[in-house]
Coordinates of C-alpha atoms and ligand atoms in Angstrom, one line a residue:
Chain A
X250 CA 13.0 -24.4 16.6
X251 CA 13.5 -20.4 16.4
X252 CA 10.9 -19.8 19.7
X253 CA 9.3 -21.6 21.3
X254 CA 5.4 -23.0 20.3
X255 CA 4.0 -21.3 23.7
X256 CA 5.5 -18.1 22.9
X257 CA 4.0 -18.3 19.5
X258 CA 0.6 -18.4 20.7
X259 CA 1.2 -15.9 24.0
X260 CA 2.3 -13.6 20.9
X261 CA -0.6 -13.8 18.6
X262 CA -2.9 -10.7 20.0
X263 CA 0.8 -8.2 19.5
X264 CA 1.4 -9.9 15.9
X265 CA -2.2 -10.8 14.4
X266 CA -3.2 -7.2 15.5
X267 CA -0.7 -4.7 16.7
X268 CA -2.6 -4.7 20.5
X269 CA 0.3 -2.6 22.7
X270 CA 0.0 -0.2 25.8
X271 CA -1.6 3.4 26.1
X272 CA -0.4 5.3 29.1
X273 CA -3.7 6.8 30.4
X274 CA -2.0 9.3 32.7
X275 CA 0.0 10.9 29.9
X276 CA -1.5 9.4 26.3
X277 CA 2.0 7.9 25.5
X278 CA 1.6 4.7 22.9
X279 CA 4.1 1.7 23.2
X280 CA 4.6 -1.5 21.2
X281 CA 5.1 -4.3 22.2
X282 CA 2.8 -4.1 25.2
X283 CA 4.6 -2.5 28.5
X284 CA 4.1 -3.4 32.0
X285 CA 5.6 0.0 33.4
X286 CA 5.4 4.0 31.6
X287 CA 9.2 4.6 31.1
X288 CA 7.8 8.1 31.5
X289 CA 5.0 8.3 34.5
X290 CA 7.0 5.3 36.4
X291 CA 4.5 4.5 39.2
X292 CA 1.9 7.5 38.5
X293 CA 1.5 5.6 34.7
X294 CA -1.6 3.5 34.0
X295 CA -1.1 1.4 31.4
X296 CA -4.4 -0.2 29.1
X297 CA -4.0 -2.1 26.0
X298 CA -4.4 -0.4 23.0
X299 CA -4.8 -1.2 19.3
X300 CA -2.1 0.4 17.3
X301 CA -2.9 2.1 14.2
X302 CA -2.7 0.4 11.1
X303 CA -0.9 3.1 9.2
X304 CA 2.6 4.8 9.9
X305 CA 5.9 6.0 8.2
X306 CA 9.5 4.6 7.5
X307 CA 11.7 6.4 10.1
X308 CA 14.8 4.4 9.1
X309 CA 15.2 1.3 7.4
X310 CA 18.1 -1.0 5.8
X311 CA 18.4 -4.5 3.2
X312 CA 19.0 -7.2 4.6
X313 CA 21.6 -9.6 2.3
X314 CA 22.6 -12.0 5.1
X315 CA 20.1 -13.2 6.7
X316 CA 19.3 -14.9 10.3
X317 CA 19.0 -19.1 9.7
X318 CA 14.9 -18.8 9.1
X319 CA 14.7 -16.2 6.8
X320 CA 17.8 -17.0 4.9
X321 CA 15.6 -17.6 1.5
X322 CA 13.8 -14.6 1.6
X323 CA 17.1 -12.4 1.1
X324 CA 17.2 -9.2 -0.1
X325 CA 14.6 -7.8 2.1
X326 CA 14.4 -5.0 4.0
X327 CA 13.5 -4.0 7.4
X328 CA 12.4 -1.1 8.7
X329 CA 12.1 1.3 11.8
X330 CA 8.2 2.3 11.1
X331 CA 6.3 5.1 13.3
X332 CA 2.7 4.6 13.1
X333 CA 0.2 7.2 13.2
X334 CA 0.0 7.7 17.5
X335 CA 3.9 8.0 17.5
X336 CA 4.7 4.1 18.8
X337 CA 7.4 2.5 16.9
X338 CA 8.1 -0.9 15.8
X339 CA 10.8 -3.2 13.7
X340 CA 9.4 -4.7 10.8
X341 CA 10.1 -6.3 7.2
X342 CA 8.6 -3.8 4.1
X343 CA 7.4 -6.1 1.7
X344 CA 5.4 -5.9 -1.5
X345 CA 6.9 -2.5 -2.3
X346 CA 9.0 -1.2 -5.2
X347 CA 12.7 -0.5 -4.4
X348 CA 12.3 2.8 -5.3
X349 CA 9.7 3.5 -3.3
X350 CA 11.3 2.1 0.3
X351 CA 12.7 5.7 1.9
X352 CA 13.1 7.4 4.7
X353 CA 9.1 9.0 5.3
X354 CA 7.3 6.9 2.9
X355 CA 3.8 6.0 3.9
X356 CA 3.1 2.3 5.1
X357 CA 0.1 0.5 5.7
X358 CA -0.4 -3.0 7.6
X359 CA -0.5 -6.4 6.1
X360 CA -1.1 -9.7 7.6
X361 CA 1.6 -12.6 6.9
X362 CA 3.6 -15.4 7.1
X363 CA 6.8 -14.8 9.4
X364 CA 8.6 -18.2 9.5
X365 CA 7.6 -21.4 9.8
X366 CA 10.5 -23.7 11.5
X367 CA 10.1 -26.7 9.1
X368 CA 7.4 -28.1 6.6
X369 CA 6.2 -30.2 9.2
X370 CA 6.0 -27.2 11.9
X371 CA 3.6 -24.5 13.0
X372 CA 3.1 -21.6 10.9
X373 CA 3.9 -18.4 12.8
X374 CA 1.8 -15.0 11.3
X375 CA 1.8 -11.3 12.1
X376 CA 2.6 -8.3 10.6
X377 CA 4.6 -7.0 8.1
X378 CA 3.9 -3.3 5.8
X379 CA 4.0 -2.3 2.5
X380 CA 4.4 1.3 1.0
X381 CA 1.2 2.7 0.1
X382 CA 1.5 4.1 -3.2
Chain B
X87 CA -39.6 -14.7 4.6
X88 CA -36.1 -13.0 6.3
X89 CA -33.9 -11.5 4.0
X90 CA -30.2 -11.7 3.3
X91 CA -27.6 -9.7 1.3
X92 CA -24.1 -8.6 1.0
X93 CA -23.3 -5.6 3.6
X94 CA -19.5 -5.4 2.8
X95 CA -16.9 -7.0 1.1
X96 CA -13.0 -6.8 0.4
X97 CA -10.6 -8.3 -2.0
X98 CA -6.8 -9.2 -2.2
X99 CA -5.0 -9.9 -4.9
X100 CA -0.5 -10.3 -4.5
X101 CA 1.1 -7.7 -6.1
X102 CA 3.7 -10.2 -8.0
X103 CA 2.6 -10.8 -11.8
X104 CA 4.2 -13.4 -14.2
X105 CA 3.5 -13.1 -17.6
X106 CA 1.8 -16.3 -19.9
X107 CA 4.8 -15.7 -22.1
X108 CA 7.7 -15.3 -19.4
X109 CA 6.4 -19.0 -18.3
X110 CA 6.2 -20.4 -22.0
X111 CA 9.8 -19.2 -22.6
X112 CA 10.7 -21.8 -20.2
X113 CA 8.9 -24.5 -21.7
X114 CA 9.8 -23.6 -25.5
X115 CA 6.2 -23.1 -26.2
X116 CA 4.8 -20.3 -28.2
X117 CA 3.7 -17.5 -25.3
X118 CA 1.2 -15.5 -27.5
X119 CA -0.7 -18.3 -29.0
X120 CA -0.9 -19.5 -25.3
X121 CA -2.1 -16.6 -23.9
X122 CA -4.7 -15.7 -26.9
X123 CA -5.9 -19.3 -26.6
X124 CA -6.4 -19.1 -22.9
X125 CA -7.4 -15.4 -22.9
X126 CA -5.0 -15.1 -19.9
X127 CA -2.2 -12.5 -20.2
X128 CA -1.0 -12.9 -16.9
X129 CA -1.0 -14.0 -13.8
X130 CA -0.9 -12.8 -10.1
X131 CA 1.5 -14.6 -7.8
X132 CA 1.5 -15.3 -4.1
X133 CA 4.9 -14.5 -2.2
X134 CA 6.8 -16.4 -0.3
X135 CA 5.3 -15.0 2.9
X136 CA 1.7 -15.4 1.2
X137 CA -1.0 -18.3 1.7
X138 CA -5.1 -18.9 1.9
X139 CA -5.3 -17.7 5.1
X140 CA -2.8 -14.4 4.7
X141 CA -5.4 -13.4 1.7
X142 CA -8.3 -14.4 3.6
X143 CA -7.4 -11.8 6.5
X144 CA -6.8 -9.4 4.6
X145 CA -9.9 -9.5 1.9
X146 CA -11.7 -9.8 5.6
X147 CA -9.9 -6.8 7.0
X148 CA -11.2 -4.7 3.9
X149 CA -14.7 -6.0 4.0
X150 CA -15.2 -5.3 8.0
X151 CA -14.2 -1.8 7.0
X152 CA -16.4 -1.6 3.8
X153 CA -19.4 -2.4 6.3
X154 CA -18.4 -0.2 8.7
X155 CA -19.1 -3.0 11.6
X156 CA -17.7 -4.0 14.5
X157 CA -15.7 -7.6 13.5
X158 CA -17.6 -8.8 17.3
X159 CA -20.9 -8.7 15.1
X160 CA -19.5 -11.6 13.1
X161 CA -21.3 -14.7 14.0
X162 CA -19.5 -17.3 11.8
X163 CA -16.7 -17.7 9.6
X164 CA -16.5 -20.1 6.7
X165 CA -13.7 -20.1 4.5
X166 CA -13.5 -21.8 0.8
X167 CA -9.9 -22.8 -0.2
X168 CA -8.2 -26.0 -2.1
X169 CA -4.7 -24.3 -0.8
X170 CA -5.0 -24.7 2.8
X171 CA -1.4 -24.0 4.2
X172 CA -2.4 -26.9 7.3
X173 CA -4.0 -30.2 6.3
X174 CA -5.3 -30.4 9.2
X175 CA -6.4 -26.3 11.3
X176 CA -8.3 -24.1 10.6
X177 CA -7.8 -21.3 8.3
X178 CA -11.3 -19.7 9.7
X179 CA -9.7 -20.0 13.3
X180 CA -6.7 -17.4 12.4
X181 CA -9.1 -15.3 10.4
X182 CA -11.1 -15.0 13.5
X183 CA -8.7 -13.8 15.5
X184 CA -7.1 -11.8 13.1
X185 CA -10.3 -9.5 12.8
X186 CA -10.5 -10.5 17.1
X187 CA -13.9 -11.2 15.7
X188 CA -14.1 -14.5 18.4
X189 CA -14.2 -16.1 20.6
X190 CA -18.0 -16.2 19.9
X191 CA -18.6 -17.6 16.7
X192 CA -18.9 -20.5 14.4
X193 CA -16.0 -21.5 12.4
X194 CA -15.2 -23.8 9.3
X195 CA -13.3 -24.3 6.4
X196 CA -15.1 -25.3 3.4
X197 CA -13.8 -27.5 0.1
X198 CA -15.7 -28.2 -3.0
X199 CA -12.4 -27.1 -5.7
X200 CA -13.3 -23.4 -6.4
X201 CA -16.8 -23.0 -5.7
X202 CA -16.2 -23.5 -1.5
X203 CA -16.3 -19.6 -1.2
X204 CA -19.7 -19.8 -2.5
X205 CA -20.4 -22.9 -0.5
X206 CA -19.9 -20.1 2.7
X207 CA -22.1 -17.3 1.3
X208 CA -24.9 -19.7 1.0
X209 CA -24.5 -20.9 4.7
X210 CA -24.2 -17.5 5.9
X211 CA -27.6 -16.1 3.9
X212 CA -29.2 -19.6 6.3
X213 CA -27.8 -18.6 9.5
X214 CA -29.0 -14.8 8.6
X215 CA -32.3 -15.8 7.6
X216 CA -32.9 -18.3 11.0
X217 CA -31.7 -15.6 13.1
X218 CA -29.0 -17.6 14.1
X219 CA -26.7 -15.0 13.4
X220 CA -26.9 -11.0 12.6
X221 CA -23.7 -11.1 10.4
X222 CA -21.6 -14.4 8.8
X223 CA -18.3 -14.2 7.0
X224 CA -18.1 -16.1 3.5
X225 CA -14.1 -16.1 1.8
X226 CA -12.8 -17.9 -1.2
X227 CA -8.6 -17.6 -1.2
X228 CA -6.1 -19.6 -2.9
X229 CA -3.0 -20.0 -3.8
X230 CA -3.0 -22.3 -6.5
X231 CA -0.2 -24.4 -7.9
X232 CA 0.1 -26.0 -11.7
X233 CA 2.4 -29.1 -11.9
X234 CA 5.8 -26.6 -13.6
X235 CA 4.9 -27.2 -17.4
X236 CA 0.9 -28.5 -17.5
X237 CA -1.2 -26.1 -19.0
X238 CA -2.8 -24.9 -15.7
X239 CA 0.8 -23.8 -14.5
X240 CA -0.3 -20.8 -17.2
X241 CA -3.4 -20.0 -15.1
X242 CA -3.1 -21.3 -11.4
X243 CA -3.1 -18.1 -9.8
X244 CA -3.2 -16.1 -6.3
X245 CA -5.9 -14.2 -4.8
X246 CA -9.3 -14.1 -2.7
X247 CA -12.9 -12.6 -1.9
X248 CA -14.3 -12.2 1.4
X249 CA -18.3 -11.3 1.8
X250 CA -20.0 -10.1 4.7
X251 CA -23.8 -11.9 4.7
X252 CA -26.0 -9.6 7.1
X253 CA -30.1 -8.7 6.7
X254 CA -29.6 -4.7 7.7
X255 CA -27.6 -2.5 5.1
X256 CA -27.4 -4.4 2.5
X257 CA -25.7 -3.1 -0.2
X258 CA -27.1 -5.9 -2.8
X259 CA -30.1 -8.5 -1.4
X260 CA -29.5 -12.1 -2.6
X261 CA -32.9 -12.6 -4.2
X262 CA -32.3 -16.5 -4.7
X263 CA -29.5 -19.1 -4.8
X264 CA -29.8 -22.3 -6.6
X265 CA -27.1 -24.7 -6.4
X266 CA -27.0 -28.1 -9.3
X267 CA -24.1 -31.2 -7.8
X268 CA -23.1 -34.3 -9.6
X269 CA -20.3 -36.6 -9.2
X270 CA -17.8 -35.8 -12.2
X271 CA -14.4 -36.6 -12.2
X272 CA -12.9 -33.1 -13.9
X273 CA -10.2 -32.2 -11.6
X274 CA -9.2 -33.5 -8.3
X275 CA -6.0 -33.9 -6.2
X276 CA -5.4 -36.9 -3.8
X277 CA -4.6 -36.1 -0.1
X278 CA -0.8 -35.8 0.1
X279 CA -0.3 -34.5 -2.9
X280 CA 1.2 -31.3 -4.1
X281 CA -0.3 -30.6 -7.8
X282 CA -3.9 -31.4 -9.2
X283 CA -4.5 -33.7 -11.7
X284 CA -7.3 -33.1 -14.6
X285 CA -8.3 -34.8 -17.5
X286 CA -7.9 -32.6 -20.3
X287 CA -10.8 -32.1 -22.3
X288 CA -13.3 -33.5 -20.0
X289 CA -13.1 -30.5 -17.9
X290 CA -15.1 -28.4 -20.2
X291 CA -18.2 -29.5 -21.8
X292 CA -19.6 -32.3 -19.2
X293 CA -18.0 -30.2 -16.2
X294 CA -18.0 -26.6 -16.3
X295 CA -20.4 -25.5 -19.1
X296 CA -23.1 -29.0 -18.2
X297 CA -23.0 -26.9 -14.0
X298 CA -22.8 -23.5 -15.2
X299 CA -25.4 -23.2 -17.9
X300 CA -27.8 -25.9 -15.5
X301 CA -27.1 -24.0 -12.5
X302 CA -28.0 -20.4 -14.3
X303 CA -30.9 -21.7 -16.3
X304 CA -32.4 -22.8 -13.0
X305 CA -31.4 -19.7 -11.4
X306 CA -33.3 -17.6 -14.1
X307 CA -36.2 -19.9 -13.8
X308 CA -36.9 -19.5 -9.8
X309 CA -36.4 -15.4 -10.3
X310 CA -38.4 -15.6 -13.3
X311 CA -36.0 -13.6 -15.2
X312 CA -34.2 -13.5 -18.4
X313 CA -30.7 -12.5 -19.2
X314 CA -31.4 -9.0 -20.1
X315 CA -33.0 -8.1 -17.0
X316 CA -29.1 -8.5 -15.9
X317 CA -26.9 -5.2 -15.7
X318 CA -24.1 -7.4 -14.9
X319 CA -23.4 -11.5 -15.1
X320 CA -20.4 -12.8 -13.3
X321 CA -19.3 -17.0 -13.9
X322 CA -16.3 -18.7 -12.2
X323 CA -13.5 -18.2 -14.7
X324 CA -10.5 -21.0 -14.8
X325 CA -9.7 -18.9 -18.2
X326 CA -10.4 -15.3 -19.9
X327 CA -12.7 -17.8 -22.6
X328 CA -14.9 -20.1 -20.5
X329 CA -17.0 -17.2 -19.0
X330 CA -18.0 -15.9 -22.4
X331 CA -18.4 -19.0 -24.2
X332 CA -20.7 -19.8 -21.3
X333 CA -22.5 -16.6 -21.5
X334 CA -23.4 -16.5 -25.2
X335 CA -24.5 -20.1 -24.7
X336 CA -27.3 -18.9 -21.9
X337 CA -27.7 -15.5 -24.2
X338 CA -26.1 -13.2 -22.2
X339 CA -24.0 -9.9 -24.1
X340 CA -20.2 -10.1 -24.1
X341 CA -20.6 -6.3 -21.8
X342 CA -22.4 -8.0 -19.6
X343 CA -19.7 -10.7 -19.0
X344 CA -17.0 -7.9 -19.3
X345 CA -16.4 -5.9 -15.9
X346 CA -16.6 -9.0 -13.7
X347 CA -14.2 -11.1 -16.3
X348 CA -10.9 -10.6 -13.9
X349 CA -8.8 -14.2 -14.9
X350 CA -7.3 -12.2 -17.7
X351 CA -5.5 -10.3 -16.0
X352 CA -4.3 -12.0 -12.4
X353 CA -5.1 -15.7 -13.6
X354 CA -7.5 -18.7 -12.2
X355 CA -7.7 -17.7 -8.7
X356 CA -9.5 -20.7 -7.9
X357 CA -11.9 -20.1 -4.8
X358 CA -11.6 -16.1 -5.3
X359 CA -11.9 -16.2 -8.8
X360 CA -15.6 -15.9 -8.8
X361 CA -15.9 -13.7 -5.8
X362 CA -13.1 -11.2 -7.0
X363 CA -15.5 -11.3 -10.5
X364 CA -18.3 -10.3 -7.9
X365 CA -16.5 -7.5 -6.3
X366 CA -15.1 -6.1 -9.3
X367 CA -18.8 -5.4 -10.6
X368 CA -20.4 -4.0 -7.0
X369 CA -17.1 -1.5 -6.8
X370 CA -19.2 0.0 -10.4
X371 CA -22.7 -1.3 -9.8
X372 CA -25.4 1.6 -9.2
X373 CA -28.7 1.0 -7.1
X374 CA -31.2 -1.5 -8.8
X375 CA -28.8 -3.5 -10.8
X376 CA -29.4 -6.5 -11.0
X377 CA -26.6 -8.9 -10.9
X378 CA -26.6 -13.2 -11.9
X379 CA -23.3 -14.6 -10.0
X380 CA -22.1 -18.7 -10.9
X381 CA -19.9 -20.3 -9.1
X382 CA -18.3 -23.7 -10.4
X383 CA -16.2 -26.2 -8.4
X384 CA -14.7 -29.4 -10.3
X385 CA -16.2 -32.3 -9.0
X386 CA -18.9 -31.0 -9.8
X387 CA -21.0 -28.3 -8.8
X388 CA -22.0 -24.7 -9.6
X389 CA -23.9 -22.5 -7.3
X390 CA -26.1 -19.0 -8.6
X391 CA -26.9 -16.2 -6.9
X392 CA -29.9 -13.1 -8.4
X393 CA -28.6 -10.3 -6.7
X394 CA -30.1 -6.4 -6.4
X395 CA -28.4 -3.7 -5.6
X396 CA -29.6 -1.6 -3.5
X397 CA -29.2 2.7 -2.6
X398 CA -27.0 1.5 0.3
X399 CA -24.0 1.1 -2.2
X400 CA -23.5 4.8 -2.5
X401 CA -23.0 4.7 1.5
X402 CA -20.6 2.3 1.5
X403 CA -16.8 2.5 -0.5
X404 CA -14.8 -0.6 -0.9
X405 CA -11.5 -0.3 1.0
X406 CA -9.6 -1.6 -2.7
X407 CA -11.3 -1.5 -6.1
X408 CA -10.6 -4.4 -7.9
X409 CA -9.1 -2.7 -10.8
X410 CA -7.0 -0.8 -8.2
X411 CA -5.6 -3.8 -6.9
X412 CA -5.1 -5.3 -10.5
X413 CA -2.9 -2.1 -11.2
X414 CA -0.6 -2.4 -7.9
X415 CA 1.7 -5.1 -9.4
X416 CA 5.0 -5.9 -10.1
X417 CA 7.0 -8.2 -12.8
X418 CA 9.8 -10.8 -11.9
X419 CA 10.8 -13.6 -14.1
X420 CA 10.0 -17.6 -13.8
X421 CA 13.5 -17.7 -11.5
X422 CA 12.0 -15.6 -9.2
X423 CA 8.3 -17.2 -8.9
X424 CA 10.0 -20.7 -8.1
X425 CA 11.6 -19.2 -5.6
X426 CA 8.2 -17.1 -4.3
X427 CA 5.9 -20.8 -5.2
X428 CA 8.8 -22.6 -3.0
X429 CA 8.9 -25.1 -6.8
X430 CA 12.2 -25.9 -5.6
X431 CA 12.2 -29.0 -2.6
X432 CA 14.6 -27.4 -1.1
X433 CA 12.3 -24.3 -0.4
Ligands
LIG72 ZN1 2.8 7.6 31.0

């Protein structure tokens, strides 16, 4: 089993709907959700926020060999994206043409499957993006 | 009497496509004659990472924009599918929290073959008109499979509707609905089993056209219309030539079948395929067109809307067009939809 089924559900607010932290003290975004501001340290006040839905590829690379769970779904790509308010995340960059996965390209969210660890198991979903075109 | 009516809804359709005659190459079968004789060019497919409840969020997501509400408005959630990707949990659970439109609501998923999506508008419009709730949310989404080589591997397709039902803002009232049920064997698939079976020619005359053209006859009876009182008239469509074979029977214009007639081009999308033909004629609809919507589910039942649209619709943009979302697409080959349809056990 690729994580546990606790950690799966803890996780479904971050992955069904992008919810992160907004420092209140100086209006920096961060996904996943932070306990601390790396930059206000004990002056930060963290609140959860709701990431944007929309962003850009800052970086991103195809994946051939792929981690046991996502072994069938190679090539795929992953991407570095930075959404609208600046907060980054990791994610795969499906649905798109090849041609159209670069560096800048507009993305927009998508709700899917991630893995499921066996027919028999729990389905685990959250986000993924696809270039808008 | 409290009214109901549609205040927003949203569409998704995968962006894979497999031709009729990509699959027929497979098979040795002549792709053209199947596709003229179908009226189905091709198909949309469902990735790997796709299932009901992926298309059901994100049809939802677009209609909560559309409306323009907040998703905590939504009082229920009923969800029509044949594809369920759990036998047993709910699909209208992880919609629910995927437009953290819960914890306080009603949920279910519906099944009556491909008219269940209907089955949840008509639920909604009760809860609406009791005051139960202010705003319900009714989706049809499959991903439907064809036994590799039947004749409904040609059609079985991908894709869903979602509708918001609420009594303020409407963008089309639902004047009446009229639902006609009888126990006929068409279509059905037996618990643990992968593919549907159907038997063959039964499925047209004493299923689909016996419901549709009872259901719509009815329907036109209780408005106390006729069919060219109709701007637009949308019926479930398992192939491009059901819909207007079942339109000229009840007198209906081959235009009037045309903009909501969708299976042509992304396949029988099962639960959606109705609701897609819906949206695809409210994203051109212009205040007081009147619209006549018929569902049909093997089994057997059809359910008919009369809807009016109202000046709301020029307020109120849907997040996709239909037509857009036909257009977003992208070929592969049969190798590649195995893979994606997981046709292989080892998948
Ligand atoms: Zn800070």
């Amino acid at each position: 089993m690729k994580e546990a089924l606790p950690l799966m559900w803890r996780n479904i607010p971050e992955r069904y709907n992008l919810l992160g932290s907004r420092c209140d003290t100086c209006g920096k975004n961060y996904f996943p959700q932070r306990k601390v501001c790396p930059n206000c340290r004990r002056k930060g006040k963290l609140v959860e926020a709701k990431m944007p839905e929309t962003g850009k590829i800052v970086s991103y690379s195809e994946v051939f060999v792929a981690p046991t769970w996502f072994d069938h779904e190679t090539p795929y790509f992953l991407a570095i994206v930075e959404l609208d308010n600046h907060a980054t995340l990791l994610t795969q960059v499906v649905d798109s043409k090849r041609e159209k996965i670069k560096e800048g390209a507009r993305v927009e969210l998508l709700f899917r499957r991630i893995y499921e660890d066996s027919p028999e198991g729990a389905i685990a979903y959250g986000y993924k993006f696809k270039v808008v075109s | 009497m409290n009214k109901a009516g549609i205040i927003g809804y949203g569409v998704s359709i995968p962006h894979y496509r497999i031709k009729t005659t990509e699959i027929a190459r497979v098979w040795g079968k002549d792709g053209e004659h199947i596709a003229a004789g179908l009226g189905v060019k091709e198909k949309a497919v469902g990735s790997f990472d796709e299932d009901s409840a992926t298309i059901a969020v994100e049809a939802s997501r677009r209609a909560v924009k559309m409306a323009g509400i907040d998703a905590q408005k939504i009082g229920a959630i009923y969800i029509g599918s044949e594809s369920k990707p759990y036998a047993v949990k709910p699909t209208a659970a992880t919609v629910a929290d995927a437009l953290m439109a819960g914890p306080d609501l009603m949920a279910a998923d519906y099944e009556f073959a491909c008219k269940a999506g209907t089955a949840g508008i008509q639920t909604c419009m009760g809860l609406v008109k009791s005051n139960m709730i202010d705003v319900g949310l009714a989706v049809g989404a499959d991903t439907a499979q064809g036994l590799p080589g039947d004749a409904l591997e040609f059609s079985a397709a991908s894709g869903g509707a979602a509708f918001l039902i609420g009594r303020e803002k409407c963008i089309a009232d639902i004047n009446h609905t009229y639902s006609f049920t009888t126990d006929t064997p068409d279509f059905w698939r037996r618990q643990h089993e992968e593919f549907p079976m159907h038997a063959g020619r039964f499925t047209g005359d004493p299923a689909y056209f016996k419901h549709v053209v009872s259901a719509a006859k009815k329907m036109l009876e209780i408005a106390k219309t006729k069919p060219s009182d109709y701007a637009h008239v949308v019926f479930h469509q398992p192939n491009g030539k059901f819909p207007v074979r079942v339109g000229q029977m009840l007198g209906f214009s081959k235009e009037q079948v045309q903009t909501g007639l969708i299976t042509p081009v992304i396949g029988n999308t099962y639960s959606g395929a109705s609701m897609i033909g819906l949206a695809a004629v409210l994203d051109i609809a212009k205040s007081g067109d009147r619209i006549l919507c018929v569902s049909y589910g093997s089994g057997a039942g059809s359910d008919a809307f009369d809807l009016t649209v109202t000046s709301e619709i020029s307020k109120h943009k849907p997040v996709a067009k239909v037509q857009d979302l036909v257009a977003d697409k992208e070929y592969i080959d049969y190798a590649v939809y195995v893979k994606h349809r997981r046709k292989l056990k080892s998948l």
